[in-house]
């Protein structure tokens, strides 16, 4: 079956919905919003901490936020991207509020701002400790009110539809490839052809390729893998952010429950089981150091002492204030026998955020014409070597606006592609093959966690490469001779993403930002000075 839409949006987090709402408001065409599962399930909903934006101009300003972002990114962030996001932040917050998102406010009506690691000022807007859930709620309600947006739940994009076109302009960061839509797996198991004038990739992150992650299970890097297979440019994949403080609970590893960084901003102290503090050995900012420094410090202390977690302590804070600020974390920990007002919280680092992805320009355009990418699946250059806390949600909102503005400026010049072949779906999966797919998923998670984790080496990375290559050959053979199922497609995507992380980690011959390797422990700039 062939379907046609002016705008095809693949992904329903804050990035995809923000874009969909803006292009729909223009009245320039029909929008399809592809949701892999339900519209409620997205990385956005898992973001507890908040959204960073300069709003209190009495003490804060854009230059401070820019500097904080550049420092956290180890000075390889794109300055133009940083400025665009920071200066576009207040307008982005206003759009969220207008769509119905609520942020906590003080009695005088001003925003109740938090401060998180790496930020020099209080500039984190939040809604208790479930900010992402509140943003997702507000946007879902706005999307459901919009008749121009067709929400397609339990639809899975298998591949984007592309073709080389010699008439398009080729530059250093663009190809001669054009995107005309995507092949989409329906709930009935049929793969339909979705043609579009403009396609937006907003498929979220890659955390599910690791054994322990704060991401939902659907975060298998689908958009990045699809664009990579279509010969699009993918960058910065070596920069995987491991959140330093996921709740240590062996019963919940995938996804693990996130203990927001705002709790360290609130005054939480990292401690060993003995009660001893340790962050003073690693950074003068102590527990408020950027995430990569904190994650490596915890990882090292765990190895030194032979322990499988450390602790976060807020018992010195006012109990009622703690409950008011972090009601969901309080309830969650209490459900497993931990009263955070009296007990230390066991925490451990785990995969959290992908700073790399589909390379895009300031308009959110990828290297493939007519294809945009926004949100965690994109590489805007904002995060550089490490994402500054709470910069991701505002990046998604600002770049969604930029992509919407640009795609609306060209939509009237674009047409649908004729004679696109329908998907050739044949064969069937046996029960034995289904079991093997499930086992291969676990193997990818194990390979990535063991060899491509917080601390890396060439030996570990080459070992990961070799094992992923074997899985790739087996999976591609299976894919070519059987029916395409979501499980099989997700496995393909996980292998592609694991390969990209590993390859780009091998290519970076320095330790920088989130990428730390024992073979090249020096920063390249420092090594050149020596």
mmCIF file of C-alpha atoms in Angstrom, residues 248-255 336:
data_model
loop_
_atom_site.group_PDB
_atom_site.id
_atom_site.type_symbol
_atom_site.label_atom_id
_atom_site.label_comp_id
_atom_site.label_asym_id
_atom_site.label_seq_id
_atom_site.Cartn_x
_atom_site.Cartn_y
_atom_site.Cartn_z
ATOM 1 C CA UNK A 248 21.414 0.439 41.530
ATOM 2 C CA UNK A 249 18.749 -2.254 41.402
ATOM 3 C CA UNK A 250 19.673 -5.566 39.734
ATOM 4 C CA UNK A 251 15.979 -6.183 39.025
ATOM 5 C CA UNK A 252 15.796 -3.081 36.809
ATOM 6 C CA UNK A 253 18.674 -2.680 34.374
ATOM 7 C CA UNK A 254 16.978 -2.085 31.051
ATOM 8 C CA UNK A 255 15.746 0.551 31.641
ATOM 9 C CA UNK A 336 12.490 -1.029 47.306
#
